[in-house]
Each structure stands twice: as C-alpha cells, then as structure tokens.
Coordinates of C-alpha atoms in Angstrom, one line a residue:
M624 CA -4.8 -5.7 10.3
R625 CA -5.6 -5.4 14.0
G626 CA -4.5 -9.0 14.5
F627 CA -1.1 -8.5 12.9
A628 CA 1.6 -10.2 15.0
I629 CA 4.6 -8.1 15.6
S630 CA 7.6 -10.5 15.7
L631 CA 10.7 -9.0 14.1
Y632 CA 14.4 -9.7 14.3
P633 CA 14.3 -13.5 14.7
E634 CA 17.9 -13.8 13.5
C635 CA 19.3 -10.8 15.3
T636 CA 17.5 -10.3 18.6
R637 CA 20.0 -12.3 20.7
R638 CA 23.2 -10.8 19.4
T639 CA 21.8 -7.3 18.9
A640 CA 20.6 -7.3 22.5
N641 CA 24.1 -8.3 23.7
A642 CA 25.5 -5.4 21.7
G643 CA 23.2 -2.9 23.5
H644 CA 20.8 -2.4 20.7
R645 CA 17.9 -4.4 21.9
P646 CA 14.8 -4.4 19.7
T647 CA 11.5 -4.4 21.6
A648 CA 8.7 -6.8 21.0
N649 CA 7.2 -4.7 18.3
G650 CA 10.4 -4.6 16.3
R651 CA 11.6 -1.1 17.4
Q652 CA 14.7 -0.2 19.3
K653 CA 14.4 1.1 22.8
G654 CA 15.0 4.9 22.7
S655 CA 14.2 5.2 19.0
G656 CA 11.2 7.5 19.7
A657 CA 8.7 5.0 18.5
L658 CA 5.5 6.4 17.1
S659 CA 2.6 6.2 19.5
L660 CA -0.6 6.1 17.4
N661 CA -2.1 3.7 19.9
S662 CA -2.9 6.2 22.7
A663 CA -6.4 6.6 23.9
A664 CA -6.6 10.0 22.3
T665 CA -6.0 8.7 18.8
V666 CA -7.7 5.3 18.9
A667 CA -11.3 5.5 17.5
T668 CA -13.3 2.9 15.7
A669 CA -13.8 3.5 11.9
T670 CA -16.8 2.0 10.2
P671 CA -16.1 -0.2 8.4
S672 CA -13.0 -1.4 10.3
A673 CA -9.8 -2.2 8.3
L674 CA -10.6 -5.9 8.6
E675 CA -14.1 -5.5 7.4
L676 CA -13.0 -3.3 4.5
A677 CA -10.3 -5.8 3.5
G678 CA -12.9 -8.6 3.5
A679 CA -15.3 -6.6 1.3
I680 CA -12.6 -5.8 -1.2
T681 CA -11.5 -9.4 -1.3
N682 CA -15.1 -10.4 -2.0
Q683 CA -15.2 -8.0 -5.0
L684 CA -11.9 -9.4 -6.3
R685 CA -13.2 -12.9 -5.9
E686 CA -16.4 -12.1 -7.9
Y687 CA -14.5 -10.3 -10.6
L688 CA -11.8 -12.8 -11.0
D689 CA -14.3 -15.7 -11.2
E690 CA -16.2 -13.8 -13.9
R691 CA -13.1 -13.1 -16.0
R692 CA -11.7 -16.6 -15.6
R693 CA -15.0 -18.1 -16.8
D694 CA -15.2 -15.5 -19.7
A695 CA -11.7 -16.5 -20.9
A696 CA -12.3 -20.3 -20.6
Y697 CA -13.0 -20.5 -24.4
I698 CA -9.3 -19.9 -25.1
G699 CA -8.4 -23.3 -23.7
A700 CA -7.2 -25.3 -20.8
E701 CA -3.7 -24.0 -21.0
Y702 CA -4.7 -20.4 -20.7
A703 CA -7.2 -21.4 -18.0
A704 CA -4.2 -22.5 -15.9
L705 CA -2.7 -19.0 -16.2
T706 CA -5.9 -17.2 -15.3
A707 CA -6.4 -19.6 -12.3
A708 CA -2.9 -18.9 -11.2
L709 CA -3.6 -15.1 -11.3
E710 CA -6.8 -15.7 -9.3
D711 CA -4.9 -17.7 -6.7
F712 CA -2.1 -15.1 -6.4
V713 CA -4.5 -12.2 -5.9
L714 CA -6.8 -14.0 -3.4
R715 CA -4.3 -15.9 -1.2
G716 CA -2.9 -12.9 0.7
G717 CA -2.3 -9.2 0.9
K718 CA -3.4 -6.5 3.2
R719 CA -5.6 -4.6 0.6
L720 CA -4.1 -1.3 1.8
R721 CA -4.3 0.4 -1.6
P722 CA -8.0 -0.1 -2.1
A723 CA -8.5 0.8 1.5
F724 CA -6.8 4.1 1.1
A725 CA -8.9 4.7 -2.0
Y726 CA -12.1 3.9 -0.1
W727 CA -11.2 6.4 2.6
G728 CA -10.3 9.0 0.0
W729 CA -13.8 8.6 -1.4
R730 CA -15.4 8.7 2.1
A731 CA -13.3 11.8 2.8
V732 CA -15.4 13.9 0.4
A733 CA -18.5 11.7 -0.2
D734 CA -19.6 11.8 3.5
P735 CA -22.3 14.4 4.2
A736 CA -21.4 17.6 6.0
D737 CA -21.4 17.5 9.7
P738 CA -24.5 19.5 10.7
N739 CA -22.9 20.3 14.1
D740 CA -19.8 22.0 12.4
P741 CA -20.4 25.8 12.5
N742 CA -17.3 26.3 10.3
D743 CA -18.5 24.1 7.4
P744 CA -19.4 26.4 4.6
T745 CA -21.1 23.6 2.7
D746 CA -23.6 22.8 5.5
H747 CA -27.0 23.8 4.3
T748 CA -28.9 22.0 7.1
D749 CA -28.8 24.8 9.6
P750 CA -32.5 25.7 10.2
A751 CA -31.5 29.2 11.0
D752 CA -30.2 29.7 7.5
P753 CA -32.6 31.6 5.2
I754 CA -33.8 29.6 2.2
D755 CA -32.7 31.0 -1.1
P756 CA -35.7 30.4 -3.5
N757 CA -33.3 30.5 -6.4
D758 CA -31.1 27.7 -5.0
P759 CA -32.1 24.4 -6.7
T760 CA -30.7 22.4 -3.7
H761 CA -33.3 23.9 -1.4
S762 CA -37.0 23.2 -1.3
A763 CA -39.1 26.2 -0.9
D764 CA -41.2 24.2 1.5
P765 CA -39.3 23.5 4.7
T766 CA -41.8 20.7 5.5
D767 CA -41.3 19.1 2.0
P768 CA -40.2 15.4 2.7
T769 CA -38.2 15.4 -0.5
D770 CA -36.0 18.3 0.5
P771 CA -32.5 17.0 -0.1
T772 CA -31.1 19.3 2.6
D773 CA -33.1 17.6 5.4
P774 CA -30.6 15.8 7.5
T775 CA -33.2 13.3 8.6
D776 CA -33.9 12.1 5.0
P777 CA -32.6 8.6 4.3
P778 CA -29.8 8.5 1.7
D779 CA -30.6 7.5 -1.8
P780 CA -29.6 3.8 -2.1
T781 CA -29.1 4.2 -5.8
D782 CA -26.6 7.0 -5.3
P783 CA -23.1 5.6 -6.3
N784 CA -21.6 8.1 -3.8
N785 CA -23.9 6.9 -1.0
P786 CA -21.6 6.9 2.1
A787 CA -24.4 5.2 4.1
D788 CA -23.4 1.9 2.4
P789 CA -19.8 1.2 3.7
H790 CA -19.6 -1.8 1.3
N791 CA -20.9 0.1 -1.8
P792 CA -20.2 -2.5 -4.5
K793 CA -19.6 0.1 -7.3
V794 CA -16.8 2.0 -5.5
L795 CA -15.3 -1.2 -4.1
R796 CA -15.1 -2.7 -7.5
L797 CA -13.4 0.4 -8.9
F798 CA -10.9 0.4 -6.0
A799 CA -10.2 -3.3 -6.4
A800 CA -8.4 -2.3 -9.6
L801 CA -5.6 -1.1 -7.4
E802 CA -5.1 -4.6 -6.1
M803 CA -4.9 -6.0 -9.6
L804 CA -2.3 -3.3 -10.4
H805 CA -0.4 -4.3 -7.3
A806 CA -0.5 -8.0 -8.4
C807 CA 1.1 -7.0 -11.7
A808 CA 3.8 -5.0 -9.9
L809 CA 4.6 -7.8 -7.4
V810 CA 4.8 -10.5 -10.1
H811 CA 7.0 -8.4 -12.4
D812 CA 9.1 -7.3 -9.4
D813 CA 9.8 -11.0 -8.5
V814 CA 10.8 -11.6 -12.1
I815 CA 13.2 -8.6 -12.1
D816 CA 14.7 -9.7 -8.7
D817 CA 14.5 -13.4 -9.5
S818 CA 12.9 -13.9 -6.1
A819 CA 12.1 -17.4 -5.0
T820 CA 9.3 -16.8 -2.6
R821 CA 6.4 -14.5 -2.1
R822 CA 3.9 -14.6 0.8
G823 CA 5.4 -17.9 2.0
R824 CA 5.1 -19.7 -1.3
P825 CA 7.1 -20.0 -4.5
T826 CA 6.9 -17.0 -6.8
V827 CA 4.8 -17.2 -9.9
H828 CA 7.8 -17.7 -12.2
E829 CA 9.0 -20.5 -9.9
Q830 CA 5.6 -22.1 -10.0
F831 CA 5.5 -22.2 -13.8
A832 CA 9.0 -23.4 -14.0
G833 CA 7.9 -26.3 -11.9
V834 CA 5.0 -26.9 -14.2
H835 CA 7.5 -27.1 -17.1
R836 CA 9.7 -29.6 -15.3
R837 CA 6.8 -31.8 -14.2
S838 CA 5.4 -31.8 -17.7
G839 CA 8.7 -32.8 -19.3
W840 CA 8.4 -30.0 -21.8
R841 CA 11.3 -28.9 -24.0
G842 CA 13.6 -26.0 -23.4
S843 CA 14.4 -24.1 -20.2
G844 CA 12.0 -24.4 -17.4
A845 CA 13.3 -21.2 -15.8
R846 CA 12.8 -19.3 -19.0
F847 CA 9.3 -20.7 -19.4
G848 CA 8.5 -19.7 -15.8
M849 CA 9.8 -16.1 -16.4
S850 CA 7.8 -15.8 -19.6
A851 CA 4.6 -17.1 -18.0
A852 CA 5.0 -14.7 -15.0
I853 CA 5.4 -11.7 -17.3
L854 CA 2.2 -12.6 -19.1
L855 CA 0.4 -13.2 -15.9
G856 CA 1.5 -9.8 -14.6
D857 CA 0.4 -8.2 -17.9
L858 CA -3.0 -9.9 -17.6
A859 CA -3.4 -8.4 -14.1
L860 CA -2.7 -5.0 -15.5
V861 CA -5.1 -5.4 -18.4
W862 CA -7.9 -6.6 -16.1
A863 CA -7.2 -3.7 -13.7
D864 CA -7.6 -1.3 -16.7
D865 CA -10.8 -3.1 -17.6
I866 CA -12.2 -2.5 -14.1
V867 CA -11.5 1.2 -14.4
A868 CA -12.9 1.4 -17.9
T869 CA -16.2 -0.2 -17.0
A870 CA -16.7 1.6 -13.7
E871 CA -20.2 3.3 -13.4
L872 CA -19.2 6.9 -13.0
P873 CA -20.6 10.3 -14.1
V874 CA -18.8 11.9 -17.0
D875 CA -16.9 14.4 -14.8
A876 CA -15.9 11.8 -12.3
R877 CA -14.7 9.5 -15.0
R878 CA -12.5 12.2 -16.4
R879 CA -10.9 12.8 -13.0
V880 CA -10.5 9.1 -12.3
N881 CA -8.8 8.5 -15.6
R882 CA -6.3 11.3 -15.0
V883 CA -5.3 9.8 -11.6
W884 CA -5.2 6.2 -12.9
A885 CA -2.8 7.3 -15.7
D886 CA -0.5 8.9 -13.1
I887 CA -0.6 5.8 -10.9
R888 CA 0.5 3.5 -13.7
T889 CA 3.2 5.9 -15.1
E890 CA 4.7 6.5 -11.6
V891 CA 4.9 2.9 -10.5
L892 CA 6.7 2.0 -13.7
G893 CA 9.0 5.0 -13.3
G894 CA 9.8 4.0 -9.8
Q895 CA 10.6 0.5 -10.8
Y896 CA 12.9 1.7 -13.5
L897 CA 14.7 4.0 -11.0
D898 CA 15.1 1.0 -8.8
I899 CA 16.9 -1.1 -11.5
V900 CA 19.0 1.8 -12.6
A901 CA 20.2 2.3 -9.0
E902 CA 21.1 -1.3 -8.7
A903 CA 22.9 -1.5 -12.1
S904 CA 24.8 1.8 -11.6
G905 CA 25.7 1.1 -8.0
A906 CA 24.0 4.2 -6.8
G907 CA 23.8 3.7 -3.1
S908 CA 23.0 7.1 -1.7
I909 CA 20.1 7.8 0.7
G910 CA 18.8 10.3 -1.8
S911 CA 18.5 7.9 -4.7
A912 CA 16.9 5.3 -2.4
M913 CA 14.4 7.8 -1.2
A914 CA 13.5 8.8 -4.9
V915 CA 12.8 5.1 -5.6
N916 CA 10.6 4.9 -2.5
T917 CA 8.6 8.0 -3.5
Y918 CA 7.6 6.7 -6.9
K919 CA 7.8 3.0 -6.7
T920 CA 5.9 2.7 -3.4
A921 CA 4.5 6.0 -1.9
S922 CA 2.8 7.1 -5.1
Y923 CA 0.9 3.9 -5.9
T924 CA 0.5 2.7 -2.3
V925 CA -0.9 5.8 -0.6
S926 CA -1.1 9.1 -2.3
R927 CA -2.5 8.2 -5.7
P928 CA -5.1 5.7 -4.3
L929 CA -6.3 8.4 -1.9
Q930 CA -6.6 10.8 -4.9
L931 CA -8.4 8.1 -6.9
G932 CA -11.0 7.9 -4.2
V933 CA -11.4 11.6 -4.1
A934 CA -11.7 11.8 -7.9
A935 CA -14.5 9.3 -7.9
A936 CA -16.5 11.4 -5.5
A937 CA -15.9 15.1 -6.1
D938 CA -13.8 17.8 -7.7
R939 CA -11.8 18.8 -4.6
P940 CA -8.3 20.1 -5.5
D941 CA -7.7 21.1 -1.9
V942 CA -8.2 17.6 -0.7
L943 CA -6.0 16.2 -3.5
A944 CA -3.2 18.5 -2.4
A945 CA -3.5 17.5 1.3
F946 CA -3.6 13.8 0.3
H947 CA -0.5 14.2 -1.8
E948 CA 1.4 15.5 1.2
F949 CA -0.1 13.0 3.6
G950 CA 0.3 10.1 1.2
T951 CA 3.9 10.8 0.2
D952 CA 5.1 10.9 3.8
L953 CA 3.1 7.9 4.9
G954 CA 4.0 6.0 1.7
V955 CA 7.7 6.5 2.2
A956 CA 7.3 5.5 5.9
F957 CA 5.6 2.3 4.6
Q958 CA 8.5 1.5 2.3
L959 CA 11.1 2.2 5.1
R960 CA 9.2 -0.3 7.2
D961 CA 9.5 -2.7 4.3
D962 CA 13.3 -2.0 4.2
V963 CA 13.6 -3.0 7.9
L964 CA 11.5 -6.1 7.4
G965 CA 13.7 -7.1 4.4
V966 CA 16.6 -7.4 6.8
Y967 CA 15.1 -8.2 10.2
G968 CA 11.7 -9.6 9.4
D969 CA 10.4 -12.9 10.7
P970 CA 10.1 -15.3 7.7
A971 CA 7.1 -16.9 9.3
V972 CA 5.3 -13.5 9.1
T973 CA 6.8 -11.9 6.0
G974 CA 6.9 -15.0 3.8
K975 CA 10.4 -14.3 2.7
P976 CA 13.8 -15.5 4.1
S977 CA 15.3 -13.4 6.8
G978 CA 18.0 -11.1 5.5
D979 CA 16.6 -11.3 1.9
D980 CA 17.6 -7.7 1.1
L981 CA 21.1 -8.4 2.3
R982 CA 21.5 -11.3 0.0
S983 CA 19.9 -9.6 -3.0
G984 CA 21.8 -6.3 -2.5
K985 CA 18.7 -4.2 -2.8
R986 CA 19.5 -0.5 -2.6
T987 CA 17.4 0.4 0.4
V988 CA 17.5 3.5 2.6
L989 CA 18.5 1.2 5.5
L990 CA 21.5 -0.2 3.8
A991 CA 22.5 3.2 2.3
E992 CA 22.3 4.6 5.8
A993 CA 24.4 1.8 7.3
I994 CA 27.1 2.2 4.7
E995 CA 27.2 6.0 4.9
R996 CA 27.4 5.9 8.7
A997 CA 30.0 3.1 8.7
E998 CA 32.2 4.9 6.3
H999 CA 32.4 7.8 8.7
T1000 CA 32.7 5.9 12.0
D1001 CA 33.8 2.3 11.5
R1002 CA 36.1 1.4 8.6
A1003 CA 36.0 -2.3 9.3
A1004 CA 32.2 -2.3 9.4
A1005 CA 32.1 -0.4 6.1
Q1006 CA 34.4 -2.9 4.5
L1007 CA 32.3 -5.8 5.8
L1008 CA 29.1 -4.2 4.4
H1009 CA 30.6 -3.5 1.0
A1010 CA 32.0 -7.0 0.7
S1011 CA 28.9 -8.9 2.0
I1012 CA 25.8 -7.1 0.7
G1013 CA 24.6 -8.7 -2.5
T1014 CA 26.3 -12.1 -2.0
E1015 CA 25.2 -15.5 -0.8
L1016 CA 25.1 -15.3 3.0
S1017 CA 24.8 -17.9 5.7
D1018 CA 22.4 -17.3 8.6
E1019 CA 25.4 -16.5 10.7
Q1020 CA 26.6 -13.9 8.3
V1021 CA 23.1 -12.4 8.2
R1022 CA 23.2 -12.2 12.0
Q1023 CA 26.6 -10.5 11.9
L1024 CA 25.4 -7.9 9.4
C1025 CA 22.3 -7.3 11.4
D1026 CA 24.5 -6.5 14.4
V1027 CA 26.7 -4.1 12.3
I1028 CA 23.7 -2.2 10.9
A1029 CA 22.3 -1.7 14.4
A1030 CA 25.7 -0.9 15.9
V1031 CA 26.4 2.0 13.5
G1032 CA 23.0 3.5 14.2
A1033 CA 21.3 2.9 10.9
L1034 CA 18.4 0.9 12.3
A1035 CA 17.6 3.6 14.8
A1036 CA 18.0 6.3 12.2
V1037 CA 15.5 4.6 9.9
E1038 CA 13.0 3.9 12.7
N1039 CA 13.2 7.6 13.6
R1040 CA 12.6 8.5 9.9
I1041 CA 9.5 6.3 10.0
D1042 CA 8.3 8.0 13.2
T1043 CA 8.9 11.5 11.9
L1044 CA 7.2 10.9 8.5
T1045 CA 4.2 9.2 10.1
R1046 CA 3.7 11.9 12.7
R1047 CA 4.0 14.5 10.0
A1048 CA 1.5 12.7 7.8
V1049 CA -1.0 12.4 10.6
D1050 CA -0.7 16.1 11.4
V1051 CA -1.5 16.9 7.8
L1052 CA -4.4 14.4 8.0
H1053 CA -5.9 16.0 11.1
A1054 CA -5.8 19.5 9.5
A1055 CA -7.3 18.4 6.2
P1056 CA -10.8 19.6 5.2
I1057 CA -12.3 16.1 5.1
A1058 CA -15.0 14.0 6.9
E1059 CA -14.2 13.0 10.5
Q1060 CA -14.9 9.3 9.8
A1061 CA -12.3 9.4 7.0
K1062 CA -9.7 10.9 9.5
I1063 CA -10.4 8.0 11.9
G1064 CA -10.2 5.4 9.1
L1065 CA -7.0 6.9 7.7
T1066 CA -5.4 7.1 11.1
E1067 CA -6.0 3.4 11.6
L1068 CA -4.4 2.7 8.2
A1069 CA -1.5 4.9 9.0
R1070 CA -0.9 2.8 12.2
L1071 CA -1.1 -0.4 10.2
A1072 CA 1.3 0.9 7.6
A1073 CA 3.9 2.2 10.0
N1074 CA 3.8 -0.6 12.5
R1075 CA 3.2 -3.7 10.3
S1076 CA 5.3 -6.8 10.6
A1077 CA 4.7 -8.1 7.0

C-alpha cells in the first residue's frame, strides 16, 4: 500500500548500470517516461484509505474463515489441518486489491449525488426544482423531516448500500469472495508451475509434501502435496461461491451480481488455460502473451471486480462499460508489472527467487519483447535467450540475461507500455460518470497497481 518499498533489480542493478540502462530507485529506467500519478494535482485522500480498506477486508476474511473452519471441524482432525492451511494462506499476505476494486466500484454508483453538480441529472436536492407531486421520491411537504431528498437527512444505517459506512460489513463480506477466488487461483497456479515458494514461504503443495515426509506416510510425498493443494484450492473456490450465494442482496442486485460472478470464474480459468497452451505449444508472441494477460489477470483483478461492485449497487450499464475499458488497461498494466518483477524483483519483497520467470520459461510479454527485439537487432543475444530461458540458471546467468533484456530495449518497452496503459486507464476513469470519492480511491489503487514492488 502506501508503505510499499520500491526495491527492484537486486541482481541486475550494478551490471545494467554499467551497460547504460540504469534502473532508478523505484525500479524504472531513466528516460522510460515513467508514469507520474504522484503529482500534487492527482494525489488526494480517499476515505477509507487503501490501507484501511485492506484491513477491513482482512477482518471480514478472518471472521468468515474462522466460522467455516469451526463449522467443518466435525469432519475430523485431518480435514481441520486442510482448512487451517487455507485460513493461514489467505490471511498471511496479499494486497486485497480485488476486493478493493469491487468496493470502489460499489462506491462509484452507491454514493449520493453531488448537490453542487449542476450537470447531474439525478440530483433532486436542488431547492429551485419544482416538486412533482406524482414523484414518489419527493415529499409534498418540503419541511417534512422524512423527505428522502433532503441532503441533510442522515443516511439509513440499515441500508446495505449506505455509503456513509466505509466499512459496510455486508458489502465487504461479498467482496471478500474475490480474495477467496484469488487464493484458489494462486494455489492451483503454483501446482501447475510446480513453484516452490509463495509470499516468502513454501507453496501449499510443498507444505503438504513436508507433512507427508515428516509423518512417514506411504507413497509419494510430492504427489500427496499436489493432491492436497488441489483440494485446498477447490475449497477456496467453494467457499467463495458460498459467500456470493449467501450475500444479502435485493433480487435485482443478486441477478446482476451472479452474472458478473459467473464471468469472473469463467474468464480466470480461460486465461489459465491459454497460459498453459502457450507454454506447451511454444507460442512466444507478444500477442499471445497479451491475450493471457487480459483474461488471466486483467479480467479477474480489475475489470470484473469493479463490475461486481457496480452490480451490487445499481443497474448502470454505462458505468459497467467504462469500468471494462478502465479495468482492462489497468489490469494488463498490473500484469506487465508482474512480468518485470518476475525477472528483476527483489526476493525479499516479492517472496520469490530473483529471475524466477527466466528459470520457469514463463511466456510473458517482457520475454516475448526481448526475444523479438533480439532477433531483429542482436543474433547472439537472441541465441542466448532461446538457449537459456526455461532452464536451471545460476545467479550469474540471471544477471547476464537481465543485462541482455535491458540492452535490447525490452525492459524500457514494457515500462512504456505500463505507463501508456495506466495513463489511458486514468483518463477513462476521470471521464466516467461516477462519484468523485470513487475516482480518488481508484486513482490511488491505479498508482499502487502500476508502481508496486511485489
């Protein structure tokens, strides 16, 4: 959040600097046209802040997971170990960005109209407006203290769309489902990639493989760990669905929410499948990597969570369309930042080894850009990239590849993409027909997503 440390390129800073491609302290290259969302003109305080919102969402997750773990205790101690592991995985880290985007999507249309906005057609609080006696939203008596159009009336504390309560437990519980879905995606992604670490600790399948070994059980510990992790990820998805199914929503809102929730789940699985197809088929184009980014990350990280928040509050197709555009651009920028961190990130911050994507051979836009540029400008660099990516690499080999990627211009190109996409997203946001506080909150989230270090 605001306290994120920016400390990139631990393996590459020295050598890249010598090559004339010096990353700055926040991980960007000089001259890359770094996005400036931190100017005085754009910095404003949202209520709640990103940090406060993350804490409120974590509290909802803690309460829910505790309830579900205790409810499932009758199944036995063995299963309790699985539910406890899920609880630990969800609560021990994470930026809570997806629920935060959903929250601001909700606030975007749930906040009351600005009585000072003369262009707001939904503003019925202007005392100069004649009262329509046939309009049920107006009181015939302008002095009636129950008049719902009186801007001085306190909000109804029982209203589930009450924006006066920034920690509204009903909406935060609904949006916490996104974090459970995210847990499912992360655990299964680690199984697919056979990753060893996540958030600075062994992945779930590695943890359960260790349980198998320490217990002296029969069979393969690795296979047991994979099986347990698949089940844990499935449990996270089931509990996410349960949260959505039991959310207290009006009938129309439930219908809208269910539609968006179905799209989120379908698209994240589709993006994951595109990812494994690209890896298996050897598809290394920038276009194929961008398609994976759109569905595997952008959809379920930004655009669909925003739309989920809108759907919970109101029927606003105009805002859904604006958030699709904003969310796709920002979500792809978010994944491109992840691509950079997967090669240049500081392990102490990312919780993963430096150069992890180089060793795994992950088909990212950064690596596709590097190979494409090298093939046109530097045959030796292209040969090195083709021969090295996806193999076991020493720290020195990782540093060498970092230098090559920067030298052919791929790092600067991806940074420029991040800047362009984020600027375009913020322009769409500022033009969107939504509440001003939501614009402030979403601008803050955009800054975090584009400039994060983990």
